[in-house]
Amino acid sequence: MAAANPAESLRHEASCSICLDYFTDPVTIDCGHNFCRSCITQTWEESDTNFPCPQCRERSRQRNLRPNKPLANMTELVKDLYQNLLRRKEENLCEKHEEKLRLFCQEDQRAICVGCEKSQDHRSHTVIPIEDAVQEYKEKLKMHLEPLREDLEDLLKFKSTEEKKAEELKTETERKRQIVESEFEELQQFLNKEKKILFSRLEEEEKKILQRITENVTQVEQQSFALKQLISEIEEKSQQPTNELLKDVKEALSRCEKMKFPEPEAVSTDLKLDFQLSYPQQLKKWITKFGGFDWWMEFGKYTVNVTLDPETAHPNLVLSEDGKSVRWGNTRQNVSDTPQRFVPYPCVLGSESFTSGRHYWEVGVELGDFCLLGVCKDSVRRKGLITLSPGVGAWTVELWNEQRCWALTDPLTELPLSEFPRAVGILLDYEAGKVSFYDADNKSHLFTFTDTFTEKLRPFFYLCLAALRIRPVPAWN
């Protein structure tokens, strides 16, 4: 290989840059570059006065071709040399000694002949028969071949898995596309039906108002006619001679006094149509509230109605009648100290419990020093010292003083916040062993606990000088 590059360089120098083959009858033009006579003649065939060099683009005014005998001789020598090198390679001959390559130099990692072995270059090197070297390296290559095949098999398995994922993704995408299509078709049908109903009600209300207006107009026309007749009679009476004017004047005045009509009642044209589009309003709420249809599809179908269990509430916690809000009260309430009630820590559980499935609810933080939200085992300790962590069956986050937020892992994990959450969304995936927390307003993910659930789980609330409210979340169906 060491002699191959110079040989290739010689072959390049002995080749025409137009036909890329060995020079045939080489000629030199004015700029000094060489070409086959036939090649340059054909190139300049259509030129009369301007002859550019195909290599350097220098132009000549005359077609001046000078034969280059030395280059022609050198080209023949290069041809012979190159063909001889090819022959040596084909016959596996040493380029230097033209002997068979029967040995292998382990230091230089190359095949050599007997002449090379005796030379100064290889005299101190370890040399073995080339057959032994071939056998040795075949075994070494074989040793590497099996791991490479295993790597290839792993890659092909991975490729197959990824391709399978791609197919599953396409199937799932198509399934969700059909769901979306179905939902929007249903929505469109609902809207069309609702539109017809509302148009009908609008027309009915319009008819009622027009009827009242028509009645008013008819009444006013009748009154106007009566007044016009009376006015005409009075005007005629006032123009009569004295005796005629005074005759029956009292009766005429009496008729004027009696001609009183009730003031017409103006008809309001305000359409009092009152309607609610339950499904479209719900859709609007979801898209506005959750920032897009994807969030609705992901969380809306898991929405649950969570209420607070008064039997578990600490005596200082005041629950609303609907069981949706709780606040810290300075006065201790007179309630029974049952095994279910938290004492002395201000905690309360949700009435609902979960042993499977996915469930989503939201808790608004209305005010307070700090609070904890999440889920816990139904068997969590209610009395005495309570340590909250996944190890004791509680998966919660802590919001402190409207400034900082922690996940109650062991040790604590402080959560980076771009803004303090005013409402927390909680998604429990029982089978997957996950409890995820979100900022319910800006839809950002806060933290996810991963564990294995084997017991009944309930929503958990802990508040100190605080007020919490379970926010209504429109359901998917």
Coordinates of C-alpha atoms in Angstrom, one line a residue:
M1 CA 0.0 0.0 0.0
A2 CA 3.0 2.3 0.6
A3 CA 3.9 2.2 -3.1
A4 CA 0.3 2.5 -4.3
N5 CA 0.0 6.3 -3.7
P6 CA 3.1 7.3 -5.7
A7 CA 2.0 4.9 -8.5
E8 CA -1.4 6.5 -8.5
S9 CA 0.2 10.0 -8.6
L10 CA 2.4 8.9 -11.6
R11 CA -0.7 7.5 -13.3
H12 CA -2.5 10.8 -12.7
E13 CA 0.4 12.9 -14.1
A14 CA 0.4 10.6 -17.2
S15 CA -3.4 11.1 -17.8
C16 CA -5.2 13.7 -19.9
S17 CA -7.6 15.9 -17.9
I18 CA -10.2 15.8 -20.7
C19 CA -10.5 12.0 -21.4
L20 CA -9.1 11.0 -18.0
D21 CA -7.0 8.2 -19.7
Y22 CA -3.3 7.9 -20.5
F23 CA -2.0 10.5 -22.9
T24 CA -2.2 9.6 -26.6
D25 CA 0.1 11.8 -28.8
P26 CA 0.4 14.4 -26.1
V27 CA 0.7 18.1 -27.0
T28 CA 1.5 21.2 -25.0
I29 CA -0.5 24.4 -25.4
D30 CA 0.7 28.0 -24.6
C31 CA -0.2 28.0 -20.9
G32 CA 2.0 24.8 -20.4
H33 CA -0.8 22.2 -19.9
N34 CA -0.8 19.0 -21.8
F35 CA -3.6 17.1 -23.5
C36 CA -4.1 14.4 -26.0
R37 CA -4.0 15.9 -29.5
S38 CA -7.4 14.5 -30.4
C39 CA -9.0 15.7 -27.2
I40 CA -7.8 19.4 -27.4
T41 CA -8.5 19.5 -31.1
Q42 CA -12.1 18.3 -30.6
T43 CA -12.5 20.8 -27.7
W44 CA -11.4 23.7 -29.9
E45 CA -13.3 22.5 -32.9
E46 CA -15.9 25.4 -32.8
S47 CA -13.4 28.2 -31.9
D48 CA -11.7 30.5 -34.5
T49 CA -9.8 33.1 -32.6
N50 CA -10.3 32.4 -28.9
F51 CA -8.8 29.1 -27.5
P52 CA -9.3 28.6 -23.7
C53 CA -7.3 26.0 -21.8
P54 CA -9.8 23.4 -20.4
Q55 CA -7.7 23.2 -17.2
C56 CA -6.8 26.8 -16.2
R57 CA -9.2 28.6 -18.6
E58 CA -6.3 30.8 -19.9
R59 CA -7.1 31.9 -23.5
S60 CA -4.8 31.9 -26.5
R61 CA -5.3 33.7 -29.8
Q62 CA -3.8 31.0 -31.9
R63 CA -4.2 27.2 -32.1
N64 CA -0.6 26.4 -31.0
L65 CA 0.0 22.7 -30.3
R66 CA 3.5 21.6 -29.6
P67 CA 4.3 17.8 -29.5
N68 CA 5.6 16.6 -26.2
K69 CA 7.8 13.5 -26.9
P70 CA 9.2 13.2 -23.3
L71 CA 5.7 13.1 -21.9
A72 CA 4.8 10.4 -24.5
N73 CA 7.8 8.3 -23.4
M74 CA 7.0 8.8 -19.7
T75 CA 3.4 7.8 -20.3
E76 CA 4.6 4.5 -21.8
L77 CA 6.9 3.9 -18.8
V78 CA 4.0 4.7 -16.4
K79 CA 1.8 2.3 -18.2
D80 CA 4.3 -0.6 -17.9
L81 CA 5.0 0.3 -14.2
Y82 CA 1.3 0.4 -13.3
Q83 CA 0.5 -2.8 -15.0
N84 CA 3.5 -4.5 -13.3
L85 CA 2.2 -3.3 -9.9
L86 CA -1.2 -4.7 -10.7
R87 CA 0.4 -8.0 -11.7
R88 CA 2.3 -8.1 -8.4
K89 CA -0.8 -7.5 -6.4
E90 CA -2.7 -10.2 -8.3
E91 CA 0.1 -12.7 -7.9
N92 CA 0.7 -11.7 -4.2
L93 CA 4.3 -10.8 -4.9
C94 CA 6.6 -8.6 -2.8
E95 CA 6.9 -5.2 -4.5
K96 CA 10.6 -5.0 -3.5
H97 CA 11.9 -8.5 -4.1
E98 CA 9.2 -9.9 -6.4
E99 CA 8.9 -13.0 -4.3
K100 CA 5.9 -14.7 -2.9
L101 CA 4.5 -13.2 0.4
R102 CA 4.9 -16.3 2.6
L103 CA 5.5 -14.7 6.0
F104 CA 3.7 -12.2 8.3
C105 CA 5.5 -9.5 10.4
Q106 CA 3.5 -9.1 13.7
E107 CA 5.2 -5.8 14.6
D108 CA 4.4 -4.1 11.2
Q109 CA 1.2 -6.2 10.7
R110 CA 1.9 -6.9 7.0
A111 CA 2.7 -9.8 4.8
I112 CA 6.4 -10.1 3.7
C113 CA 8.7 -12.4 1.7
V114 CA 11.8 -14.3 2.7
G115 CA 13.9 -11.5 1.4
C116 CA 12.2 -9.0 3.6
E117 CA 12.6 -11.2 6.7
K118 CA 16.4 -11.1 6.2
S119 CA 16.5 -7.4 5.6
Q120 CA 17.4 -4.8 8.3
D121 CA 13.8 -3.7 8.5
H122 CA 12.5 -7.0 9.8
R123 CA 15.5 -8.8 11.2
S124 CA 14.5 -8.2 14.9
H125 CA 10.8 -8.6 14.4
T126 CA 8.6 -11.6 15.2
V127 CA 7.8 -13.3 11.9
I128 CA 5.4 -16.3 11.5
P129 CA 4.2 -18.2 8.5
I130 CA 1.4 -16.4 6.7
E131 CA -0.9 -19.4 7.0
D132 CA -0.5 -19.3 10.8
A133 CA -1.3 -15.6 10.8
V134 CA -4.4 -16.2 8.7
Q135 CA -5.6 -18.9 11.1
E136 CA -4.9 -16.8 14.2
Y137 CA -6.7 -13.8 12.9
K138 CA -9.6 -15.8 11.6
E139 CA -10.1 -17.1 15.1
K140 CA -9.8 -13.6 16.6
L141 CA -12.3 -12.3 14.0
K142 CA -14.6 -15.2 14.8
M143 CA -14.5 -14.3 18.5
H144 CA -15.6 -10.7 17.6
L145 CA -18.2 -11.9 15.2
E146 CA -20.6 -13.4 17.7
P147 CA -20.9 -10.2 19.9
L148 CA -21.3 -8.2 16.7
R149 CA -24.1 -10.5 15.6
E150 CA -25.7 -10.1 19.0
D151 CA -25.5 -6.3 18.8
L152 CA -27.0 -6.5 15.3
E153 CA -29.8 -8.8 16.7
D154 CA -30.5 -6.3 19.5
L155 CA -30.6 -3.4 17.0
L156 CA -33.0 -5.3 14.8
K157 CA -35.2 -6.1 17.8
F158 CA -35.1 -2.5 18.8
K159 CA -36.0 -1.5 15.2
S160 CA -38.8 -4.0 15.2
T161 CA -40.1 -2.6 18.5
E162 CA -39.9 1.0 17.3
E163 CA -41.7 0.0 14.0
K164 CA -44.4 -1.7 16.1
K165 CA -44.7 1.4 18.2
A166 CA -45.2 3.4 15.1
E167 CA -47.9 1.1 13.9
E168 CA -49.6 1.2 17.4
L169 CA -49.3 5.0 17.3
K170 CA -51.0 5.2 14.0
T171 CA -53.8 2.9 15.2
E172 CA -54.2 4.9 18.4
T173 CA -54.1 8.2 16.5
E174 CA -56.8 6.8 14.2
R175 CA -58.9 5.7 17.1
K176 CA -58.7 9.1 18.8
R177 CA -59.4 10.8 15.5
Q178 CA -62.6 8.7 15.2
I179 CA -63.5 9.7 18.8
V180 CA -63.0 13.3 18.0
E181 CA -64.9 13.0 14.7
S182 CA -67.8 11.2 16.6
E183 CA -67.9 13.8 19.4
F184 CA -67.9 16.7 17.0
E185 CA -70.6 15.1 14.8
E186 CA -72.7 14.6 18.0
L187 CA -72.0 18.2 18.9
Q188 CA -73.0 19.4 15.4
Q189 CA -76.2 17.4 15.6
F190 CA -77.0 18.9 19.0
L191 CA -76.3 22.4 17.8
N192 CA -78.5 22.0 14.7
K193 CA -81.3 20.7 16.9
E194 CA -80.8 23.4 19.4
K195 CA -80.8 26.0 16.7
K196 CA -84.1 24.9 15.3
I197 CA -85.6 24.9 18.8
L198 CA -84.3 28.4 19.5
F199 CA -85.4 29.7 16.1
S200 CA -88.9 28.3 16.8
R201 CA -89.1 29.9 20.2
L202 CA -87.8 33.2 18.7
E203 CA -90.5 33.1 16.1
E204 CA -93.2 32.3 18.7
E205 CA -92.1 35.2 20.9
E206 CA -91.9 37.5 17.9
K207 CA -95.5 36.6 17.0
K208 CA -96.7 37.3 20.6
I209 CA -95.1 40.7 20.6
L210 CA -96.4 41.6 17.1
Q211 CA -99.9 40.5 18.1
R212 CA -99.8 42.9 21.1
I213 CA -98.4 45.7 18.9
T214 CA -101.2 45.1 16.4
E215 CA -103.9 45.2 19.2
N216 CA -102.4 48.5 20.4
V217 CA -102.5 49.9 16.9
T218 CA -106.1 48.8 16.3
Q219 CA -107.1 50.3 19.7
V220 CA -105.4 53.6 19.0
E221 CA -106.9 53.8 15.5
Q222 CA -110.4 53.3 17.0
Q223 CA -109.8 56.0 19.6
S224 CA -108.4 58.3 17.0
F225 CA -111.5 57.9 14.9
A226 CA -113.8 58.7 17.8
L227 CA -111.7 61.8 18.7
K228 CA -111.7 63.0 15.1
Q229 CA -115.5 62.8 15.0
L230 CA -115.9 64.6 18.3
I231 CA -113.4 67.3 17.2
S232 CA -115.3 67.9 14.0
E233 CA -118.6 68.1 15.9
I234 CA -117.2 70.6 18.4
E235 CA -115.7 72.8 15.7
E236 CA -119.0 72.8 13.8
K237 CA -120.8 73.6 17.1
S238 CA -118.5 76.5 17.8
Q239 CA -119.3 78.1 14.4
Q240 CA -123.1 78.0 14.9
P241 CA -125.2 81.2 15.6
T242 CA -125.8 82.2 19.2
N243 CA -129.1 80.5 19.7
E244 CA -127.9 77.3 18.0
L245 CA -124.6 77.3 19.8
L246 CA -126.2 77.6 23.2
K247 CA -128.7 74.9 22.4
D248 CA -127.4 71.5 23.7
V249 CA -124.0 73.1 24.6
K250 CA -124.1 71.4 27.9
E251 CA -124.4 68.0 26.3
A252 CA -121.5 68.8 23.9
L253 CA -119.3 69.8 26.8
S254 CA -120.3 66.6 28.7
R255 CA -119.3 64.5 25.7
C256 CA -115.9 66.3 25.7
E257 CA -115.3 65.5 29.3
K258 CA -116.4 61.9 28.9
M259 CA -114.1 61.3 25.9
K260 CA -111.2 60.0 28.0
F261 CA -109.1 57.0 26.8
P262 CA -106.7 54.9 28.9
E263 CA -103.1 55.6 27.9
P264 CA -101.9 52.8 25.6
E265 CA -99.4 50.5 27.2
A266 CA -96.1 50.4 25.2
V267 CA -95.0 47.0 24.1
S268 CA -91.4 46.1 24.9
T269 CA -89.6 44.6 21.9
D270 CA -86.9 43.0 24.0
L271 CA -86.8 39.3 23.3
K272 CA -86.9 37.6 26.7
L273 CA -85.6 34.3 25.3
D274 CA -83.7 32.5 28.0
F275 CA -81.7 29.4 26.9
Q276 CA -78.7 27.3 28.0
L277 CA -76.6 25.2 25.7
S278 CA -75.4 22.6 28.2
Y279 CA -73.1 20.7 26.0
P280 CA -71.6 23.6 24.0
Q281 CA -71.1 25.6 27.2
Q282 CA -69.4 22.6 28.7
L283 CA -67.2 22.3 25.7
K284 CA -66.3 26.1 25.9
K285 CA -65.5 25.7 29.6
W286 CA -63.2 22.8 29.0
I287 CA -61.3 24.4 26.1
T288 CA -61.0 27.7 28.1
K289 CA -60.2 26.1 31.4
F290 CA -57.8 23.4 30.2
G291 CA -56.1 25.3 27.4
G292 CA -57.1 22.9 24.6
F293 CA -59.0 19.8 23.4
D294 CA -56.0 17.5 24.2
W295 CA -56.2 18.4 27.9
W296 CA -60.0 17.8 27.9
M297 CA -59.5 14.4 26.2
E298 CA -56.8 13.4 28.7
F299 CA -58.4 14.6 32.0
G300 CA -62.1 15.3 31.4
K301 CA -63.1 11.7 31.2
Y302 CA -61.4 11.0 34.6
T303 CA -63.1 13.8 36.5
V304 CA -64.6 12.7 39.9
N305 CA -66.9 14.6 42.3
V306 CA -64.9 14.9 45.5
T307 CA -66.5 15.9 48.8
L308 CA -65.0 16.3 52.3
D309 CA -65.8 13.7 55.0
P310 CA -66.8 15.6 58.2
E311 CA -66.2 12.4 60.3
T312 CA -62.5 12.7 59.6
A313 CA -62.1 16.5 60.0
H314 CA -60.0 18.0 62.9
P315 CA -62.3 19.8 65.4
N316 CA -60.9 23.2 64.3
L317 CA -61.7 22.7 60.6
V318 CA -65.0 24.2 59.4
L319 CA -66.6 22.5 56.5
S320 CA -69.2 24.0 54.2
E321 CA -72.7 22.4 54.0
D322 CA -72.0 21.1 50.5
G323 CA -68.7 19.5 51.6
K324 CA -66.8 21.4 49.0
S325 CA -64.8 23.8 51.1
V326 CA -62.9 23.9 54.4
R327 CA -61.2 26.6 56.4
W328 CA -59.3 26.8 59.7
G329 CA -61.5 28.0 62.6
N330 CA -60.1 29.6 65.8
T331 CA -62.8 27.9 67.9
R332 CA -62.7 24.2 68.5
Q333 CA -66.0 22.6 67.6
N334 CA -67.8 20.3 69.8
V335 CA -67.5 17.0 67.9
S336 CA -67.0 13.5 69.0
D337 CA -63.4 12.2 69.1
T338 CA -63.9 9.0 67.0
P339 CA -61.1 6.8 65.7
Q340 CA -61.7 8.2 62.2
R341 CA -61.1 11.9 63.2
F342 CA -57.6 13.5 62.9
V343 CA -56.2 14.8 66.2
P344 CA -54.1 16.9 66.8
Y345 CA -53.2 17.6 63.2
P346 CA -55.6 19.7 61.0
C347 CA -56.4 17.1 58.4
V348 CA -59.5 16.0 56.6
L349 CA -60.1 13.2 54.0
G350 CA -62.3 13.1 51.0
S351 CA -65.5 11.0 51.3
E352 CA -64.6 9.1 48.1
S353 CA -62.2 6.1 48.0
F354 CA -60.4 4.5 45.1
T355 CA -59.1 1.0 44.5
S356 CA -58.7 1.1 40.7
G357 CA -58.9 3.4 37.6
R358 CA -58.0 7.0 37.0
H359 CA -59.4 9.9 38.9
Y360 CA -59.0 13.7 38.6
W361 CA -60.0 16.6 40.8
E362 CA -58.9 20.1 41.5
V363 CA -58.4 22.0 44.8
G364 CA -58.4 25.8 44.9
V365 CA -56.1 27.5 47.5
E366 CA -58.1 30.5 48.6
L367 CA -55.8 31.7 51.4
G368 CA -53.5 30.5 54.1
D369 CA -50.1 30.0 55.7
F370 CA -49.5 26.5 54.2
C371 CA -51.4 23.4 53.1
L372 CA -50.9 19.8 51.9
L373 CA -52.8 18.1 49.1
G374 CA -52.8 14.7 47.6
V375 CA -53.9 11.1 48.4
C376 CA -53.3 8.7 51.3
K377 CA -54.2 5.2 52.3
D378 CA -57.5 4.9 54.1
S379 CA -55.5 3.2 56.9
V380 CA -53.3 6.3 57.5
R381 CA -52.6 7.1 61.1
R382 CA -55.2 9.6 62.5
K383 CA -53.9 10.2 66.1
G384 CA -50.7 11.4 67.6
L385 CA -47.5 12.1 65.6
I386 CA -48.1 11.9 61.8
T387 CA -45.3 11.7 59.4
L388 CA -46.4 12.2 55.8
S389 CA -44.4 10.4 53.1
P390 CA -44.9 7.6 50.5
G391 CA -43.4 5.2 53.1
V392 CA -46.3 5.7 55.4
G393 CA -48.9 5.7 52.6
A394 CA -49.3 9.5 51.8
W395 CA -48.4 11.1 48.5
T396 CA -48.7 14.8 48.9
V397 CA -47.3 18.2 47.9
E398 CA -47.0 21.2 50.3
L399 CA -47.7 24.8 49.3
W400 CA -46.1 27.2 51.8
N401 CA -46.9 30.9 52.3
E402 CA -47.7 31.5 48.6
Q403 CA -44.0 31.3 47.8
R404 CA -42.6 27.7 47.7
C405 CA -43.7 24.2 46.9
W406 CA -42.4 20.8 47.9
A407 CA -43.2 17.2 47.1
L408 CA -43.2 15.3 50.4
T409 CA -40.7 12.6 49.3
D410 CA -38.0 11.3 51.7
P411 CA -36.1 13.6 51.7
L412 CA -38.2 16.6 50.5
T413 CA -38.1 17.6 46.8
E414 CA -38.5 21.3 46.2
L415 CA -40.4 22.0 43.0
P416 CA -39.3 24.9 40.7
L417 CA -42.2 27.3 40.1
S418 CA -42.6 29.9 37.4
E419 CA -45.6 31.1 39.4
F420 CA -47.3 30.0 42.6
P421 CA -50.3 27.7 41.8
R422 CA -53.7 29.0 43.0
A423 CA -55.3 25.7 42.2
V424 CA -53.8 22.2 42.1
G425 CA -55.1 19.4 39.8
I426 CA -54.5 15.9 41.1
L427 CA -54.6 12.8 38.8
L428 CA -54.5 9.4 40.5
D429 CA -53.7 6.5 38.2
Y430 CA -54.2 3.5 40.5
E431 CA -53.0 0.7 38.2
A432 CA -50.0 2.6 37.0
G433 CA -49.1 3.5 40.6
K434 CA -48.9 7.2 39.9
V435 CA -50.1 10.4 41.6
S436 CA -49.5 13.5 39.4
F437 CA -49.9 17.1 40.4
Y438 CA -50.6 20.0 38.0
D439 CA -51.0 23.8 38.2
A440 CA -54.7 23.6 37.2
D441 CA -54.7 27.2 35.8
N442 CA -51.7 27.2 33.5
K443 CA -51.8 23.4 32.9
S444 CA -48.1 22.9 33.9
H445 CA -46.9 19.6 35.5
L446 CA -45.6 20.0 39.1
F447 CA -44.6 16.5 40.2
T448 CA -45.4 12.8 39.9
F449 CA -45.1 10.1 42.6
T450 CA -44.5 6.6 41.4
D451 CA -45.4 3.7 43.7
T452 CA -47.4 0.5 44.0
F453 CA -50.9 0.8 45.4
T454 CA -52.5 -2.2 47.1
E455 CA -54.9 -0.5 49.5
K456 CA -57.9 1.8 49.3
L457 CA -56.8 5.5 48.7
R458 CA -58.7 8.7 49.6
P459 CA -58.1 12.4 48.8
F460 CA -56.1 14.1 51.6
F461 CA -56.1 17.7 52.8
Y462 CA -54.0 19.3 55.5
L463 CA -54.4 23.1 56.2
C464 CA -53.0 25.5 58.7
L465 CA -54.6 29.0 58.9
A466 CA -55.8 28.3 55.4
A467 CA -59.0 27.9 53.3
L468 CA -59.4 25.3 50.5
R469 CA -62.2 24.7 48.0
I470 CA -62.7 21.7 45.7
R471 CA -63.3 23.3 42.3
P472 CA -66.0 22.1 40.0
V473 CA -64.6 20.5 36.9
P474 CA -66.9 19.7 33.9
A475 CA -66.9 16.0 33.1
W476 CA -66.1 14.6 29.7
N477 CA -69.5 12.9 29.3

